[in-house]
Short mmCIF file of N, CA and C in Angstrom, two decimals:
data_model
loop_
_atom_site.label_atom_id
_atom_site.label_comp_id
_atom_site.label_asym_id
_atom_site.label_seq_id
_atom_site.Cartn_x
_atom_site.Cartn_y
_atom_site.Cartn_z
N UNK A 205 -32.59 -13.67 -4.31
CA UNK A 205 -31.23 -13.33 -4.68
C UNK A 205 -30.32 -14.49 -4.30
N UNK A 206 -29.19 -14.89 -5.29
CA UNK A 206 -28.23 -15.65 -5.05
C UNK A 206 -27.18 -15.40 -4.38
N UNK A 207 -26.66 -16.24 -3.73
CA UNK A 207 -25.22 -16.03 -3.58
C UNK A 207 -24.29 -15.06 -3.99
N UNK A 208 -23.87 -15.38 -5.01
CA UNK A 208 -23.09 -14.59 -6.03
C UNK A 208 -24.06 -12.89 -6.07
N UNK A 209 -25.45 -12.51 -6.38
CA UNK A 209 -25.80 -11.52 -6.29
C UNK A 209 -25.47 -11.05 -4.93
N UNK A 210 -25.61 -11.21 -3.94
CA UNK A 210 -25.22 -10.72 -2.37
C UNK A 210 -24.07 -10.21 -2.37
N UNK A 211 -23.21 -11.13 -3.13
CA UNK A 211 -21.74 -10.25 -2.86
C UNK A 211 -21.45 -9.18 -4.11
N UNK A 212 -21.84 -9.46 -4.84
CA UNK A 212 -22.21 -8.17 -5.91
C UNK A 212 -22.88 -6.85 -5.25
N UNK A 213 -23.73 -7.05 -4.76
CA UNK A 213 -24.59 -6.10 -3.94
C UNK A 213 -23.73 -5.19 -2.67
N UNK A 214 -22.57 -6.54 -1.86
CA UNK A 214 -22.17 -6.04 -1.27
C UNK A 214 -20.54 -5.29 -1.28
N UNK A 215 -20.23 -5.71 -2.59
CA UNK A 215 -18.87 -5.20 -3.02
C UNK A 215 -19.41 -3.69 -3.68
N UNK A 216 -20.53 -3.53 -4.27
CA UNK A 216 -21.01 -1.63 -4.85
C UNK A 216 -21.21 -1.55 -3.27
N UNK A 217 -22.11 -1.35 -2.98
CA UNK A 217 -22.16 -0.90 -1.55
C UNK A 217 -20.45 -0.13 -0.80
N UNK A 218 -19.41 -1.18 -1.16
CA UNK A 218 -17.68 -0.71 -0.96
C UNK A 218 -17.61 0.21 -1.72
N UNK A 219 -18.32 0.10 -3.14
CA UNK A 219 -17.65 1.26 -4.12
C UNK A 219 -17.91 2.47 -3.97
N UNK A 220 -19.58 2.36 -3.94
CA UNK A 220 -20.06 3.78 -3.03
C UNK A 220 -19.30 4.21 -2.11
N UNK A 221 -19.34 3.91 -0.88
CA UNK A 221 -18.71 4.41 0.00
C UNK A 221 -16.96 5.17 -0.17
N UNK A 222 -16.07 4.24 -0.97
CA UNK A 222 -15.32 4.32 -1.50
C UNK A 222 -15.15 5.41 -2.08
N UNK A 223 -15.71 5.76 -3.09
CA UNK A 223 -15.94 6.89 -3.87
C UNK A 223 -16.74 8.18 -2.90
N UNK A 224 -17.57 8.10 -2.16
CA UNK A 224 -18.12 9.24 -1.31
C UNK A 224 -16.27 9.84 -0.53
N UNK A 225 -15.81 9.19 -0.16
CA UNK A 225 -14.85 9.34 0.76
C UNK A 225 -13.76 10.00 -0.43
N UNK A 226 -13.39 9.37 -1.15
CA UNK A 226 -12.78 10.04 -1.82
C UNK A 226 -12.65 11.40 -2.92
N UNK A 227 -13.71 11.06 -3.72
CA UNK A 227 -14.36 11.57 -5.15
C UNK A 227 -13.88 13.75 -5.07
N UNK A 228 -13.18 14.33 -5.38
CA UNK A 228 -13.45 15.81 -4.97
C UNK A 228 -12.10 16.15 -3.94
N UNK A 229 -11.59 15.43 -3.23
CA UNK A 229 -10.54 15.93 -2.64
C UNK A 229 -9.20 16.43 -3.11
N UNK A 230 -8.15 16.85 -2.62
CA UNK A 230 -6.91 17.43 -2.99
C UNK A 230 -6.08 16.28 -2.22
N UNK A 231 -5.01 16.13 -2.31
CA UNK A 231 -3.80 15.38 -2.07
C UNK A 231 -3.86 15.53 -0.95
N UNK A 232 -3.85 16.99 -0.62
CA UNK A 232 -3.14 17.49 1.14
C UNK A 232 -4.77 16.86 1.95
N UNK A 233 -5.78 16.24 1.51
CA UNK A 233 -6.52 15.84 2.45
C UNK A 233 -6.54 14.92 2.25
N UNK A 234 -5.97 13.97 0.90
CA UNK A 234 -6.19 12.89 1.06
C UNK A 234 -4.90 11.76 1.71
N UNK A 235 -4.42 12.89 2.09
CA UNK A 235 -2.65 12.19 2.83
C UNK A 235 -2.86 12.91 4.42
N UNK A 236 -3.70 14.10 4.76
CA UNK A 236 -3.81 14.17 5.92
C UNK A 236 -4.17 13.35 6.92
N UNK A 237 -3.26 13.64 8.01
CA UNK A 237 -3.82 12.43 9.38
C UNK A 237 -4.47 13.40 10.44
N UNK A 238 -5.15 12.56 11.04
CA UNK A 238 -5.77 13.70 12.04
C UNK A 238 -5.08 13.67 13.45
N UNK A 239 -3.83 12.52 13.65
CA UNK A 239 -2.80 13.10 14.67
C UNK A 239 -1.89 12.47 14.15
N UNK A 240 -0.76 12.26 14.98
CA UNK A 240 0.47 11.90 14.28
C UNK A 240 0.02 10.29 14.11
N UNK A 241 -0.58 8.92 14.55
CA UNK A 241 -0.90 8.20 15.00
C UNK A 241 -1.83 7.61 13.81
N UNK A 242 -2.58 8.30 13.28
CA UNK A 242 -3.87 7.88 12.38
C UNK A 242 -3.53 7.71 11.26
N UNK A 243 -4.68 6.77 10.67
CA UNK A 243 -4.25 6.59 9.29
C UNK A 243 -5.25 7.89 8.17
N UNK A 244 -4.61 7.99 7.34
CA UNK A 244 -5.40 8.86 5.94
C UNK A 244 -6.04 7.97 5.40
N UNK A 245 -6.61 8.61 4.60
CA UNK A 245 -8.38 8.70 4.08
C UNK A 245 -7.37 7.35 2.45
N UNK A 246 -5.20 8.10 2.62
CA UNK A 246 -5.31 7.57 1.15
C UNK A 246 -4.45 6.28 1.80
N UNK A 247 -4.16 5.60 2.86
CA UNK A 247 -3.91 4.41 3.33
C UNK A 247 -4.81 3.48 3.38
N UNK A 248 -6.36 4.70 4.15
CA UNK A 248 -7.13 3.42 4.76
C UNK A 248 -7.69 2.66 3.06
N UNK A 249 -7.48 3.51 1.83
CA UNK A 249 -8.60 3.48 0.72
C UNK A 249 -7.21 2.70 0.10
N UNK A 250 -6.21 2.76 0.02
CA UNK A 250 -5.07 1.82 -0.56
C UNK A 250 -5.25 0.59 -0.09
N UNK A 251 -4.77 0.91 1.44
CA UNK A 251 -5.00 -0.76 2.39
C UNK A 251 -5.98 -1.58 1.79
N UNK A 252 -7.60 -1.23 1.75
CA UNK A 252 -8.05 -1.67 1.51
C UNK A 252 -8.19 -2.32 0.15
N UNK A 253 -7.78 -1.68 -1.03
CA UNK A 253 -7.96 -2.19 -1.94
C UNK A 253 -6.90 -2.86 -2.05
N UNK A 254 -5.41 -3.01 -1.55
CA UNK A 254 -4.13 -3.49 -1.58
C UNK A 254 -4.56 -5.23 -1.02
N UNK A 255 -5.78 -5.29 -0.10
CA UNK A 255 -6.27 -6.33 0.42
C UNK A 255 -7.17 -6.86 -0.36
N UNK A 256 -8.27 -6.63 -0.87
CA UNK A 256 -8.80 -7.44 -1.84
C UNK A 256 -8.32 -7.37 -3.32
N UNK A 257 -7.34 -6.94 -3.52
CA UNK A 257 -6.58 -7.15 -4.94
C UNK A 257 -5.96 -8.61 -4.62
N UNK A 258 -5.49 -9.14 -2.93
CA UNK A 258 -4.01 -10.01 -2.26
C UNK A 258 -5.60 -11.07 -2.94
N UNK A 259 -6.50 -10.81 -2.19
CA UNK A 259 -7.61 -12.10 -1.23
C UNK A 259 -7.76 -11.99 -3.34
N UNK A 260 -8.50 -11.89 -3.70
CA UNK A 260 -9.22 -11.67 -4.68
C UNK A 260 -8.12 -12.79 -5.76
N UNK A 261 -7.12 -11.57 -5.88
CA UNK A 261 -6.42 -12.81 -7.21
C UNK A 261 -5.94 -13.76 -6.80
N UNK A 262 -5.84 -14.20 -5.28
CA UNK A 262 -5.42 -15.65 -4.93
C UNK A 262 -6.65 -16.37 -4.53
N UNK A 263 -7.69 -16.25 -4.38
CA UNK A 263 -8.96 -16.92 -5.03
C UNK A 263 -9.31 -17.23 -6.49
N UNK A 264 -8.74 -16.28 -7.08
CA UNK A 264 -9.12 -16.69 -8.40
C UNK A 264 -8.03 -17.06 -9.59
N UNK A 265 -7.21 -17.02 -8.58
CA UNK A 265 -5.52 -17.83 -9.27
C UNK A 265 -4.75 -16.75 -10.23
N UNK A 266 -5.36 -15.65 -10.70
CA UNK A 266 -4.76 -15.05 -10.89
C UNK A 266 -3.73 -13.99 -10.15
N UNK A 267 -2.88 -12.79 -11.36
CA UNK A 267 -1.62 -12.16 -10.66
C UNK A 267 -2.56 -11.06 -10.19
N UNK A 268 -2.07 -10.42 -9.00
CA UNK A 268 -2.75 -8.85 -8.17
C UNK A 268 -2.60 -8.13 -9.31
N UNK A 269 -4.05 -6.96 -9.33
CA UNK A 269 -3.40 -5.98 -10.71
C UNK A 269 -2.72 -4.69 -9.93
N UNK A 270 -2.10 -5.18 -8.54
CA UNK A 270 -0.97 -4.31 -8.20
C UNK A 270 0.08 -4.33 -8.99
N UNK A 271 0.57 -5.38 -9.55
CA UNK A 271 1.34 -5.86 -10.54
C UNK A 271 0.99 -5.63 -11.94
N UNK A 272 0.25 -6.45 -12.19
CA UNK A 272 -0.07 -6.75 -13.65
C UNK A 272 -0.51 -5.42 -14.10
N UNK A 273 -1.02 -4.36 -13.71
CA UNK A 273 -1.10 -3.10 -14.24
C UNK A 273 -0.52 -2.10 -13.82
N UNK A 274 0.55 -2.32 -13.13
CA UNK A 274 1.85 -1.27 -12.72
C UNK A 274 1.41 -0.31 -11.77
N UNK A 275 0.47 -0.88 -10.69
CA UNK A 275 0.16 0.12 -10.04
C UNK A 275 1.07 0.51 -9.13
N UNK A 276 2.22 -0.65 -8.57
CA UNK A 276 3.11 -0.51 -7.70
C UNK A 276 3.67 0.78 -8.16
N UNK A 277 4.12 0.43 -9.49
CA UNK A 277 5.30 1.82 -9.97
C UNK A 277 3.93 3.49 -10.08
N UNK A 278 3.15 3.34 -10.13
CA UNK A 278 2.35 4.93 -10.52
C UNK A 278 2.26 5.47 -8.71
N UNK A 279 1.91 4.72 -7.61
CA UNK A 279 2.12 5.04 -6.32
C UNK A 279 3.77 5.33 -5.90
N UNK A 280 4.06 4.96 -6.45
CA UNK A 280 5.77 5.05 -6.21
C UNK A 280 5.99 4.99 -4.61
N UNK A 281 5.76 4.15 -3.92
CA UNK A 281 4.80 4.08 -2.34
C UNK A 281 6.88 3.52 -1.73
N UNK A 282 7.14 3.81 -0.72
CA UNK A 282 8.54 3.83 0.32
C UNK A 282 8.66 2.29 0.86
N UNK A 283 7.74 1.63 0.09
CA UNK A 283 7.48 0.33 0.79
C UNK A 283 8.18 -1.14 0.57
N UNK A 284 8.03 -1.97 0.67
CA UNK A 284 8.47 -3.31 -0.05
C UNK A 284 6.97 -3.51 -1.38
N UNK A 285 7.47 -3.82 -1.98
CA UNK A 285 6.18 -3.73 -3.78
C UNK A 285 5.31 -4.71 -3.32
N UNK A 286 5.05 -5.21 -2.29
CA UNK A 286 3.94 -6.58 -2.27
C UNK A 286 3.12 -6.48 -1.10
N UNK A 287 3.71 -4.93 -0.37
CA UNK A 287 3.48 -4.90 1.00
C UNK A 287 1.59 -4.40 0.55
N UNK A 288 0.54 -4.70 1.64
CA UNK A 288 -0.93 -4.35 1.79
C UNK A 288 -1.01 -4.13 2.61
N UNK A 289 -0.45 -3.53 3.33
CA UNK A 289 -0.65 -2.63 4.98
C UNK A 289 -1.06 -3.46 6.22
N UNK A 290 -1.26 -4.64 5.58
CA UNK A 290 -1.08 -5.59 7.06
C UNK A 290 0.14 -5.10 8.00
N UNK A 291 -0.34 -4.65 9.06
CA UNK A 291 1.03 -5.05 10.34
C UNK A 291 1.73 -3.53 9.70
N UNK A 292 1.33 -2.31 9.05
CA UNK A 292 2.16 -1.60 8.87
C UNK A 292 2.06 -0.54 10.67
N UNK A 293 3.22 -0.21 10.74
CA UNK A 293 3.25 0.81 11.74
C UNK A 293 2.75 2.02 11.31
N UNK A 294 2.92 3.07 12.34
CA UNK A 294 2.48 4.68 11.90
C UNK A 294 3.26 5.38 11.26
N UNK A 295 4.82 4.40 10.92
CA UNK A 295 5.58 5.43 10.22
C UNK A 295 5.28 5.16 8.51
N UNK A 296 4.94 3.57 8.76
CA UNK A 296 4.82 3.08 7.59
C UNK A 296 3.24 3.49 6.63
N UNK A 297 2.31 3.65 7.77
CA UNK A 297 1.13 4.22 7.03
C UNK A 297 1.34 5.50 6.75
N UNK A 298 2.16 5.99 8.03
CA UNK A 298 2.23 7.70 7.14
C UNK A 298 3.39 7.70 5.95
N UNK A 299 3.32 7.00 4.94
CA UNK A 299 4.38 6.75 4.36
C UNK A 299 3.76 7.06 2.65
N UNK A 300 2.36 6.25 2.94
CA UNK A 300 1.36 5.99 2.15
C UNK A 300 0.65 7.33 1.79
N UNK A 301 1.20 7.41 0.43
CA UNK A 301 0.89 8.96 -0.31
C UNK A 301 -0.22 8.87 -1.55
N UNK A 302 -1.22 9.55 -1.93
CA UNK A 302 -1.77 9.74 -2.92
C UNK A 302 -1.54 10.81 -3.58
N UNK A 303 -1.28 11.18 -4.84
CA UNK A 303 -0.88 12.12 -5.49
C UNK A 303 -1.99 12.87 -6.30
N UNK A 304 -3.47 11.63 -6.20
CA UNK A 304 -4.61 12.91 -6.71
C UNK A 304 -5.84 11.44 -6.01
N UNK A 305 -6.64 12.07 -6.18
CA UNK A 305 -7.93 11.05 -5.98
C UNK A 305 -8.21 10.05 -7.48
N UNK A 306 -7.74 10.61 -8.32
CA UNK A 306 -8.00 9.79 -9.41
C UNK A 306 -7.08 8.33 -9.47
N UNK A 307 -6.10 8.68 -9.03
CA UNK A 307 -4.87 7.53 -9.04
C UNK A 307 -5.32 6.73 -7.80
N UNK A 308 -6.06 7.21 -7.07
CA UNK A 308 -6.66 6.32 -5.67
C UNK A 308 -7.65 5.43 -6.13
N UNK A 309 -8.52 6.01 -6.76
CA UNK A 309 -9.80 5.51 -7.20
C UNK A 309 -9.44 4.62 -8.59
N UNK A 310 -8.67 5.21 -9.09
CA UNK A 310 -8.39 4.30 -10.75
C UNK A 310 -7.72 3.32 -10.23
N UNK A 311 -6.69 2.67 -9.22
CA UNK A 311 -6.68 1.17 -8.62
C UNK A 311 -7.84 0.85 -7.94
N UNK A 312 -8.69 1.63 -6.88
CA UNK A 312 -10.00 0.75 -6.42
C UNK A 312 -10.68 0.54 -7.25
N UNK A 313 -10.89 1.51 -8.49
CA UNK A 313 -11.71 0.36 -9.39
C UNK A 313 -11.38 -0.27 -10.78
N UNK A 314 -10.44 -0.29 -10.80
CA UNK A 314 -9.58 -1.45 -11.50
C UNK A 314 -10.03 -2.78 -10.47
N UNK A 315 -9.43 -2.83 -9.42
CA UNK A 315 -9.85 -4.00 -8.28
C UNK A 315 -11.16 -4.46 -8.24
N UNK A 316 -12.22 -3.24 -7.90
CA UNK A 316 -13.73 -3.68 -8.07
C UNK A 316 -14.41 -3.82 -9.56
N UNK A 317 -13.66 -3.62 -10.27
CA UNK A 317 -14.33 -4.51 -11.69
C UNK A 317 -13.89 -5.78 -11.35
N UNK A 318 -12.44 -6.14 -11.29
CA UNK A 318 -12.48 -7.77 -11.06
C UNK A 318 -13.10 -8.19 -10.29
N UNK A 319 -13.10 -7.59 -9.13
CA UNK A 319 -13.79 -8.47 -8.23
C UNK A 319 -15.18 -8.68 -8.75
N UNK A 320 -15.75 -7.98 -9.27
CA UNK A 320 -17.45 -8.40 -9.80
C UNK A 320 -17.25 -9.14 -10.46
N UNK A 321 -16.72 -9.22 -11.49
CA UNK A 321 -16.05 -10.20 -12.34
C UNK A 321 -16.31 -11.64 -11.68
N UNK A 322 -15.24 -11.73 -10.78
CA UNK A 322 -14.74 -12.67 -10.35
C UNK A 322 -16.18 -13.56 -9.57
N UNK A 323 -16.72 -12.70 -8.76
CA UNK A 323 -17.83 -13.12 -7.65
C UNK A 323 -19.55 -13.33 -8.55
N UNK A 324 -19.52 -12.23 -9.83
CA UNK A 324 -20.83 -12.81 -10.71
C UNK A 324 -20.15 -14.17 -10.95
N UNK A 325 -19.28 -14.91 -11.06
CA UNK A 325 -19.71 -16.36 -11.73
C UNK A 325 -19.43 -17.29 -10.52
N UNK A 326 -19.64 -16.97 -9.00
CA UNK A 326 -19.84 -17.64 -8.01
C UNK A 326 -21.44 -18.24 -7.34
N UNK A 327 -21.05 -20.04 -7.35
CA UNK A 327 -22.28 -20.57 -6.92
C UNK A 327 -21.97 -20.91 -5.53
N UNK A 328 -23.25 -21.30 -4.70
CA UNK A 328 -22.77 -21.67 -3.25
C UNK A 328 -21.86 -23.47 -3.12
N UNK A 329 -21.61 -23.54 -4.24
CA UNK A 329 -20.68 -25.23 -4.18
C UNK A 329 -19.11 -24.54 -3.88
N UNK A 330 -19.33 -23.42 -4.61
CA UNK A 330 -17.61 -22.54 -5.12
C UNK A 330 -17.40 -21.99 -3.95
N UNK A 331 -18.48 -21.63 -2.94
CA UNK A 331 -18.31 -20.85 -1.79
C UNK A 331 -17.32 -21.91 -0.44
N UNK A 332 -17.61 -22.87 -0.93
CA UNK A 332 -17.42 -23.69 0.31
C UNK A 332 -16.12 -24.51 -0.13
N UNK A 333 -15.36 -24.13 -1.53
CA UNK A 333 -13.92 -24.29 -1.57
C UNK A 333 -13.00 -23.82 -0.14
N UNK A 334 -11.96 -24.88 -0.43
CA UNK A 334 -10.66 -24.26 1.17
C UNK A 334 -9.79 -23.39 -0.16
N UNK A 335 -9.86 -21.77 0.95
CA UNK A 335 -8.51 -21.31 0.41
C UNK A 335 -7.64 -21.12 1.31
N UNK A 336 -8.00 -21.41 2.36
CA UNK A 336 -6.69 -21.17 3.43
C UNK A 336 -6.54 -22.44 4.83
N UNK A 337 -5.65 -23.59 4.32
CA UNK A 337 -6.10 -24.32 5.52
C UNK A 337 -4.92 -23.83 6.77
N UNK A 338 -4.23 -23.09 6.75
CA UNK A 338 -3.11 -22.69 7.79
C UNK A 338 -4.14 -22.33 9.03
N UNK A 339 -5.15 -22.50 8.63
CA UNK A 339 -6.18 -22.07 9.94
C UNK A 339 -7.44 -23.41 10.47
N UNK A 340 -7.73 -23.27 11.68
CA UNK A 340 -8.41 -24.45 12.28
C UNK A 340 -9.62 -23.34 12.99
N UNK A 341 -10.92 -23.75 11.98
CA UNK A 341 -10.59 -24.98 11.02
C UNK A 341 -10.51 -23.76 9.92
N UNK A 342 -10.61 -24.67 8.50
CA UNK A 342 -9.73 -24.29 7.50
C UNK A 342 -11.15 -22.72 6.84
N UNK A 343 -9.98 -21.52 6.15
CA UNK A 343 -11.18 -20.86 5.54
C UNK A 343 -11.52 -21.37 4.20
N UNK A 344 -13.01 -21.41 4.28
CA UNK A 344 -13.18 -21.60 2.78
C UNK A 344 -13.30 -19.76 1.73
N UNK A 345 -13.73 -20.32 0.57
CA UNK A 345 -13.76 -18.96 -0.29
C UNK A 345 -14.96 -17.80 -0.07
N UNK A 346 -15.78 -18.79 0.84
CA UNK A 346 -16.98 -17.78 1.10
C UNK A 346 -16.68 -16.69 2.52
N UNK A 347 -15.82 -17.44 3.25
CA UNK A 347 -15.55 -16.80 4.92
C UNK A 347 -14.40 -15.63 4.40
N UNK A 348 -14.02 -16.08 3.24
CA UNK A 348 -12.72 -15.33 3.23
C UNK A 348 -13.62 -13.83 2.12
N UNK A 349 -14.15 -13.80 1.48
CA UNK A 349 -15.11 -12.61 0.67
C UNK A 349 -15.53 -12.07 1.73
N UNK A 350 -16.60 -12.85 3.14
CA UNK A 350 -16.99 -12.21 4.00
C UNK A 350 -16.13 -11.29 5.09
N UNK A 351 -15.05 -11.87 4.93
CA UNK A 351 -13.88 -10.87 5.63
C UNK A 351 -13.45 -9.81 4.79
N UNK A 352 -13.09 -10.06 3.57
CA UNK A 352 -12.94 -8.93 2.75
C UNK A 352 -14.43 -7.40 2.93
N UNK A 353 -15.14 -8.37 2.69
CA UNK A 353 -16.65 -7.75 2.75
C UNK A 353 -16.51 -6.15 3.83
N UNK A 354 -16.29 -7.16 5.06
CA UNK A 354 -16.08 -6.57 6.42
C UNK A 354 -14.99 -5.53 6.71
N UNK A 355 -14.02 -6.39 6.33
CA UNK A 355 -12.61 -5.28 6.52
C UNK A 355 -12.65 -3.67 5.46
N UNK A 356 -13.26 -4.10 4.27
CA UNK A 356 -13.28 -2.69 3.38
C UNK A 356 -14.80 -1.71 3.87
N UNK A 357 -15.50 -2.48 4.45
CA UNK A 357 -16.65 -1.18 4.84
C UNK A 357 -15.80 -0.78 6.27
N UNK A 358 -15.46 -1.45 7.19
CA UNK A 358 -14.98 -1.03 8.18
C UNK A 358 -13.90 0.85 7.86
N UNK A 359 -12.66 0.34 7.13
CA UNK A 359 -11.85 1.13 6.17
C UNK A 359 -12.50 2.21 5.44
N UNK A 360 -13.64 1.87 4.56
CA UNK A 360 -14.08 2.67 4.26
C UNK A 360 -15.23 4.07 5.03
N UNK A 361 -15.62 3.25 5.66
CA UNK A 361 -16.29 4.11 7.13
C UNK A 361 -15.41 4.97 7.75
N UNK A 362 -14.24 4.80 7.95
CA UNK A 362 -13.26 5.05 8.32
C UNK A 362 -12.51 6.37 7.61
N UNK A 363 -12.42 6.29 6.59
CA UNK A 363 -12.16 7.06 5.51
C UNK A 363 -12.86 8.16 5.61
N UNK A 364 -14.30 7.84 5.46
CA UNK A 364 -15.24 8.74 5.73
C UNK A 364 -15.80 9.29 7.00
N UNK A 365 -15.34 8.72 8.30
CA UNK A 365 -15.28 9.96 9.20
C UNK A 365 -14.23 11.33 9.06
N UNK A 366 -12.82 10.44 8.41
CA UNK A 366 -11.67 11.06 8.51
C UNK A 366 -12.09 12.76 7.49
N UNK A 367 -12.70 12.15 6.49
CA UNK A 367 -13.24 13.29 5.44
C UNK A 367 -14.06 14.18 6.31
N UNK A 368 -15.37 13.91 7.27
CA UNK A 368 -15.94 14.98 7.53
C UNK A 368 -14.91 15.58 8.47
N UNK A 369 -13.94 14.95 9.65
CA UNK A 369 -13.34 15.72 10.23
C UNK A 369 -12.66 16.75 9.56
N UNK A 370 -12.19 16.41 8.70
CA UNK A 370 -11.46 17.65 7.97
C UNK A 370 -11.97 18.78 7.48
N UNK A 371 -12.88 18.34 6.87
CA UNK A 371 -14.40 19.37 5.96
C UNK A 371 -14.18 20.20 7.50
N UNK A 372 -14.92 19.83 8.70
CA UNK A 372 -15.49 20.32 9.76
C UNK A 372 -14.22 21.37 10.03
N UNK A 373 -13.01 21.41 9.94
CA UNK A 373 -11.65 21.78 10.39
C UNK A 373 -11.89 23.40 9.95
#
């Protein structure tokens, strides 16, 4: 397996999970927190995709399809329009509403088609591009997928404890 297949492999692997966590729920669980403090099942599954929509189209030079497909306006979210939950507080994650699982999932995979997209036509020369030198030393395009990689199973794991706690409730 190549390069480019690995991260194919490991972006479904997100979708699965993604979709287990979500797929079947109602609003009121997918906006529930399990104290005042925690994030929902529809922050941690926004955040995350709000983050590899940021990483994703500024690797690949294109616009976020937070934008380009109006997802800002269908969330109708209390936020600043560019915000991805970096650095949000607890007032600001509890802020973060889903209005069905379909509107959750129809931006994550809007996002994870591009991103396959984007990562099937990656070789290991493309991996070792700089996309971020504000850092020492600098990230290239491969460290920065592997963080994406990381941060959305983390989130998504996440998601999915939050689901059985509730089920269990």
């Amino acid at each position: 397996m190549n390069s480019s297949g690995i991260l194919v492999d490991a972006f479904e692997r997100i979708h699965e999970a993604v979709h287990a966590a979500v797929e079947g729920l109602p609003p009121e669980d997918l906006n529930a927190r399990l104290d005042d403090d925690a994030n929902s099942i529809a922050w941690l599954v926004w955040h995350l995709t709000r983050v590899q929509d940021d990483h994703i189209a500024d690797a690949a030079g294109t616009e976020q399809l937070w934008f380009a497909e109006e997802w800002a306006s269908r969330f109708e979210l209390p936020l600043e329009e560019g915000s991805t939950g970096y650095g949000h507080s607890s007032t600001q994650a509890g802020s973060v509403k889903a209005g069905s699982a379909d509107l959750l999932l129809g931006y994550f995979d809007s996002v994870h088609e591009r991103t396959l997209a984007f990562v099937r036509d990656l070789d290991g020369r493309s991996l070792d591009r700089v996309v971020d030198d504000a850092w020492s030393p600098p990230v290239t395009l491969g460290v920065r997928l592997v963080s994406v990689v990381a941060d959305d199973l983390q989130h998504a794991g996440q998601a999915a404890f939050v689901r059985g706690a509730l089920e269990r409730r």
